[in-house]
Coordinates of C-alpha atoms in Angstrom, one line a residue:
X95 CA 22.1 8.8 25.6
X96 CA 21.5 5.2 24.3
X97 CA 24.3 3.0 23.3
X98 CA 24.3 0.3 20.7
X99 CA 23.9 -2.5 23.2
X100 CA 20.8 -0.8 24.8
X101 CA 19.3 -0.3 21.4
X102 CA 19.6 -4.0 20.6
X103 CA 18.0 -4.9 23.9
X104 CA 15.1 -2.6 23.2
X105 CA 14.6 -4.1 19.8
X106 CA 14.6 -7.6 21.3
X107 CA 12.2 -6.7 24.1
X108 CA 9.7 -5.0 21.8
X109 CA 9.7 -8.1 19.6
X110 CA 9.4 -10.5 22.6
X111 CA 6.7 -8.6 24.4
X112 CA 4.6 -7.4 21.4
X113 CA 5.8 -9.0 18.2
X114 CA 7.0 -5.8 16.6
X115 CA 10.2 -6.7 14.8
X116 CA 12.5 -3.7 14.2
X117 CA 15.6 -5.8 13.8
X118 CA 15.8 -5.0 10.1
X119 CA 15.6 -1.2 10.4
X120 CA 18.5 1.0 9.8
X121 CA 20.3 1.3 13.2
X122 CA 21.3 4.9 12.7
X123 CA 17.8 6.1 11.9
X124 CA 16.2 3.9 14.6
X125 CA 18.7 5.2 17.3
X126 CA 18.0 8.8 16.4
X127 CA 14.3 8.3 16.8
X128 CA 14.5 6.4 20.1
X129 CA 16.8 9.1 21.5
X130 CA 14.2 11.6 20.5
X131 CA 11.6 9.8 22.5
X132 CA 14.1 9.6 25.4
X133 CA 14.4 13.4 25.4
X134 CA 10.8 14.3 24.7
X135 CA 9.5 12.1 27.5
X136 CA 12.1 13.1 30.0
X137 CA 13.8 9.8 30.9
X138 CA 16.8 9.8 33.1
X139 CA 18.0 6.3 32.2
X140 CA 17.6 3.7 29.6
X141 CA 16.2 1.3 32.3
X142 CA 13.3 3.7 32.9
X143 CA 12.4 3.7 29.2
X144 CA 12.7 -0.1 28.9
X145 CA 10.6 -0.6 32.0
X146 CA 7.8 1.6 30.7
X147 CA 7.8 -0.3 27.4
X148 CA 7.6 -3.6 29.1
X149 CA 4.8 -2.6 31.5
X150 CA 2.6 -0.3 29.4
X151 CA 1.3 -1.6 26.1
X152 CA -0.4 1.7 25.4
X153 CA 2.9 3.4 25.6
X154 CA 4.3 1.1 23.0
X155 CA 1.9 2.7 20.5
X156 CA 3.6 6.0 21.1
X157 CA 7.0 4.5 20.7
X158 CA 6.0 2.9 17.4
X159 CA 4.5 6.2 16.2
X160 CA 7.8 8.0 16.9
X161 CA 10.2 5.5 15.4
X162 CA 8.3 4.9 12.2
X163 CA 8.8 7.7 9.7
X164 CA 5.6 9.4 8.6
X165 CA 6.6 12.1 6.1
X166 CA 4.3 12.4 3.1
X167 CA 2.3 14.8 1.0
X168 CA -0.4 14.7 -1.7
X169 CA 0.9 14.2 -5.3
X170 CA 4.4 13.9 -4.0
X171 CA 6.8 13.9 -7.0
X172 CA 4.3 15.2 -9.5
X173 CA 6.2 13.6 -12.4
X174 CA 5.5 10.2 -10.9
X175 CA 1.7 10.9 -10.8
X176 CA 1.8 12.2 -14.3
X177 CA 3.3 8.8 -15.4
X178 CA 0.5 7.0 -13.5
X179 CA -2.1 9.1 -15.1
X180 CA -0.8 9.0 -18.7
X181 CA 0.5 5.5 -19.0
X182 CA 0.2 3.0 -16.0
X183 CA -3.4 3.4 -15.0
X184 CA -4.8 3.6 -18.5
X185 CA -3.0 0.3 -19.3
X186 CA -4.4 -1.3 -16.1
X187 CA -7.8 0.2 -16.7
X188 CA -8.6 -2.4 -19.4
X189 CA -9.0 -4.9 -16.6
X190 CA -12.5 -5.5 -15.2
X191 CA -11.4 -4.8 -11.7
X192 CA -8.3 -3.2 -10.1
X193 CA -6.6 -3.8 -6.7
X194 CA -4.0 -1.3 -5.6
X195 CA -1.9 -1.6 -2.5
X196 CA -0.3 1.4 -0.8
X197 CA 2.2 -0.3 1.6
X198 CA 3.4 2.0 4.4
X199 CA 0.7 4.5 3.6
X200 CA 1.4 6.8 6.6
X201 CA -1.4 9.4 7.0
X202 CA -2.9 8.6 3.6
X203 CA -2.2 11.6 1.5
X204 CA -0.9 9.5 -1.4
X205 CA -3.9 7.1 -1.2
X206 CA -6.2 10.1 -1.6
X207 CA -4.0 11.3 -4.5
X208 CA -4.4 8.0 -6.2
X209 CA -8.2 8.0 -5.7
X210 CA -8.4 11.5 -7.3
X211 CA -6.5 10.3 -10.4
X212 CA -8.6 7.2 -10.6
X213 CA -11.7 9.3 -10.4
X214 CA -10.6 11.6 -13.2
X215 CA -9.8 8.6 -15.4
X216 CA -13.2 7.0 -14.7
X217 CA -11.6 4.0 -12.9
X218 CA -12.3 4.6 -9.2
X219 CA -15.6 2.7 -9.2
X220 CA -13.9 -0.5 -10.3
X221 CA -10.9 -0.1 -8.0
X222 CA -10.2 -1.1 -4.4
X223 CA -7.4 0.8 -2.7
X224 CA -5.7 -1.2 0.1
X225 CA -3.7 1.1 2.5
X226 CA -1.6 -0.4 5.2
X227 CA 0.9 0.7 7.8
X228 CA 2.5 -0.6 11.0
X229 CA 1.4 2.5 12.9
X230 CA -2.3 2.4 14.0
X231 CA -2.4 6.1 14.8
X232 CA -1.5 7.3 11.3
X233 CA -4.1 4.9 9.9
X234 CA -6.8 6.6 12.0
X235 CA -5.8 9.9 10.4
X236 CA -5.9 8.3 6.9
X237 CA -9.4 6.9 7.5
X238 CA -10.7 10.3 8.5
X239 CA -9.4 12.0 5.4
X240 CA -8.9 15.2 7.2
X241 CA -5.7 17.2 6.7
X242 CA -4.4 20.7 7.7
X243 CA -5.9 23.4 5.4
X244 CA -2.5 25.1 5.3
X245 CA -1.1 22.3 3.3
X246 CA -3.7 22.6 0.5
X247 CA -1.8 25.4 -1.4
X248 CA 1.2 23.1 -1.9
X249 CA -1.0 20.1 -2.6
X250 CA -2.9 22.0 -5.2
X251 CA 0.3 23.0 -7.0
X252 CA 1.5 19.4 -6.9
X253 CA -1.9 18.3 -8.3
X254 CA -1.6 20.8 -11.2
X255 CA 1.9 19.7 -12.0
X256 CA 0.8 16.1 -11.9
X257 CA -1.7 16.8 -14.7
X258 CA -4.9 17.4 -12.6
X259 CA -7.9 18.4 -14.7
X260 CA -10.2 19.9 -12.1
X261 CA -10.2 22.6 -9.4
X262 CA -8.4 20.8 -6.5
X263 CA -10.6 22.5 -4.0
X264 CA -13.6 20.6 -5.4
X265 CA -12.3 17.5 -3.7
X266 CA -12.5 18.8 -0.1
X267 CA -14.5 20.9 2.3
X268 CA -12.7 23.5 4.3
X269 CA -13.7 24.2 7.9
X270 CA -11.9 25.5 11.0
X271 CA -8.4 25.2 9.5
X272 CA -9.0 21.6 8.2
X273 CA -9.7 20.1 4.8
X274 CA -12.1 17.1 4.8
X275 CA -11.8 15.1 1.6
X276 CA -14.9 13.7 -0.1
X277 CA -16.3 10.4 1.2
X278 CA -16.7 9.3 -2.4
X279 CA -12.9 8.8 -2.5
X280 CA -12.6 7.0 0.9
X281 CA -15.4 4.5 0.2
X282 CA -13.0 2.8 -2.2
X283 CA -10.3 2.5 0.5
X284 CA -9.6 -0.4 2.9
X285 CA -7.2 0.6 5.8
X286 CA -5.5 -2.1 7.9
X287 CA -2.4 -2.6 10.0
X288 CA 0.3 -4.6 8.3
X289 CA 3.9 -5.3 9.2
X290 CA 6.2 -5.5 6.2
X291 CA 8.7 -7.3 8.4
X292 CA 6.6 -10.2 9.7
X293 CA 3.2 -10.3 7.9
X294 CA 2.5 -12.2 4.7
X295 CA 0.9 -11.5 1.4
X296 CA -2.9 -11.0 1.7
X297 CA -4.1 -10.5 -1.9
X298 CA -3.1 -10.2 -5.5
X299 CA -2.6 -6.7 -6.7
X300 CA -2.3 -4.9 -10.1
X301 CA -0.2 -2.0 -8.7
X302 CA 1.8 -1.9 -5.4
X303 CA 3.2 1.4 -4.1
X304 CA 5.8 1.5 -1.3
X305 CA 7.4 4.9 -1.6
X306 CA 10.1 6.1 0.7
X307 CA 9.8 3.3 3.2
X308 CA 12.6 0.9 2.1
X309 CA 15.3 3.5 2.6
X310 CA 14.8 3.0 6.4
X311 CA 15.4 -0.8 6.1
X312 CA 18.7 -2.6 6.0
X313 CA 19.5 -4.7 2.8
X314 CA 18.1 -8.0 4.1
X315 CA 14.8 -6.4 5.1
X316 CA 14.6 -4.5 1.8
X317 CA 15.0 -7.9 0.0
X318 CA 12.3 -9.5 2.2
X319 CA 9.9 -6.7 1.6
X320 CA 10.5 -6.8 -2.2
X321 CA 9.9 -10.5 -2.2
X322 CA 6.6 -9.9 -0.4
X323 CA 5.6 -7.4 -3.1
X324 CA 6.6 -9.9 -5.8
X325 CA 4.4 -12.6 -4.2
X326 CA 1.6 -10.1 -4.0
X327 CA 1.8 -8.7 -7.6
X328 CA 0.0 -10.1 -10.5
X329 CA 1.8 -10.9 -13.8
X330 CA 2.2 -7.7 -15.8
X331 CA 1.4 -5.7 -12.7
X332 CA 3.5 -2.6 -11.6
X333 CA 5.7 -1.9 -8.6
X334 CA 6.4 1.7 -7.6
X335 CA 9.1 2.8 -5.1
X336 CA 10.4 6.1 -3.9
X337 CA 12.9 8.3 -5.6
X338 CA 15.9 6.9 -3.7
X339 CA 14.8 3.3 -3.9
X340 CA 15.4 0.6 -6.5
X341 CA 15.2 -3.1 -7.3
X342 CA 18.5 -2.9 -9.3
X343 CA 20.4 -4.9 -6.7
X344 CA 17.6 -7.2 -5.8
X345 CA 17.0 -10.9 -7.0
X346 CA 13.8 -9.5 -8.5
X347 CA 15.5 -7.5 -11.2
X348 CA 15.5 -10.1 -14.0
X349 CA 11.7 -10.5 -13.7
X350 CA 10.9 -6.8 -14.0
X351 CA 11.2 -4.1 -16.7
X352 CA 11.8 -0.5 -15.7
X353 CA 9.4 2.2 -16.8
X354 CA 11.1 5.4 -18.2
X355 CA 12.9 7.4 -15.5
X356 CA 10.3 7.0 -12.8
X357 CA 10.8 4.4 -10.1
X358 CA 8.2 2.1 -11.6
X359 CA 8.8 -1.5 -12.7
X360 CA 6.5 -3.8 -14.7
X361 CA 6.4 -7.5 -13.7
X362 CA 7.1 -9.6 -16.8
X363 CA 6.5 -13.1 -15.3

């Protein structure tokens, strides 16, 4: 449907018109997602799609929503959250104040997971959770803290496996097939648009999480994002990536120490 030359033109035009730079994204993944938009929206030619993107800024939001990957769940990879609960957060908790950055937070399930763990450790009141994403639509969902009730059974099981100490249902109110999470969790969250490709560091953090985002970037963009995280991370802070992501082949490796088998690294200097 869309050939490689047309894809490159679309990437160039989106950057030129709106400043969204997708040039470092995996071409195979990006092409699949653009072709999905092409089919869903009934285009007959690439020119029609390109014209719509050029002329309709509101439509660009839909395109960004479709081509950015938003697959997440609460307490995803429970062993990871167990490690945070037992080792990482208690070590950081000796500080007077904590800043945690969820980069590429999607619809926010992992941010709420973190807030619950912090609450149970007595650390939430002295923590600010910064949650960023390129996609404005998913940030609106995250801010609301409302998720489908049908997902709560799986999330509750993940929470239990992650070492949860309460009844998971205590954290939300169920109504009309939706689960609304407590505002006491979201009051410690700051949501904002941030582009890992083009935006800069905006604070110093004790823990940065960017899980299952880098796998959609090419090697150059992965290295750029990792350098951004390094610039944003305090000495002896922690960097957490997804299960298929690593800093092993990055220039950062000598400055970090791996934590057990989880994809967590401690910054040494």
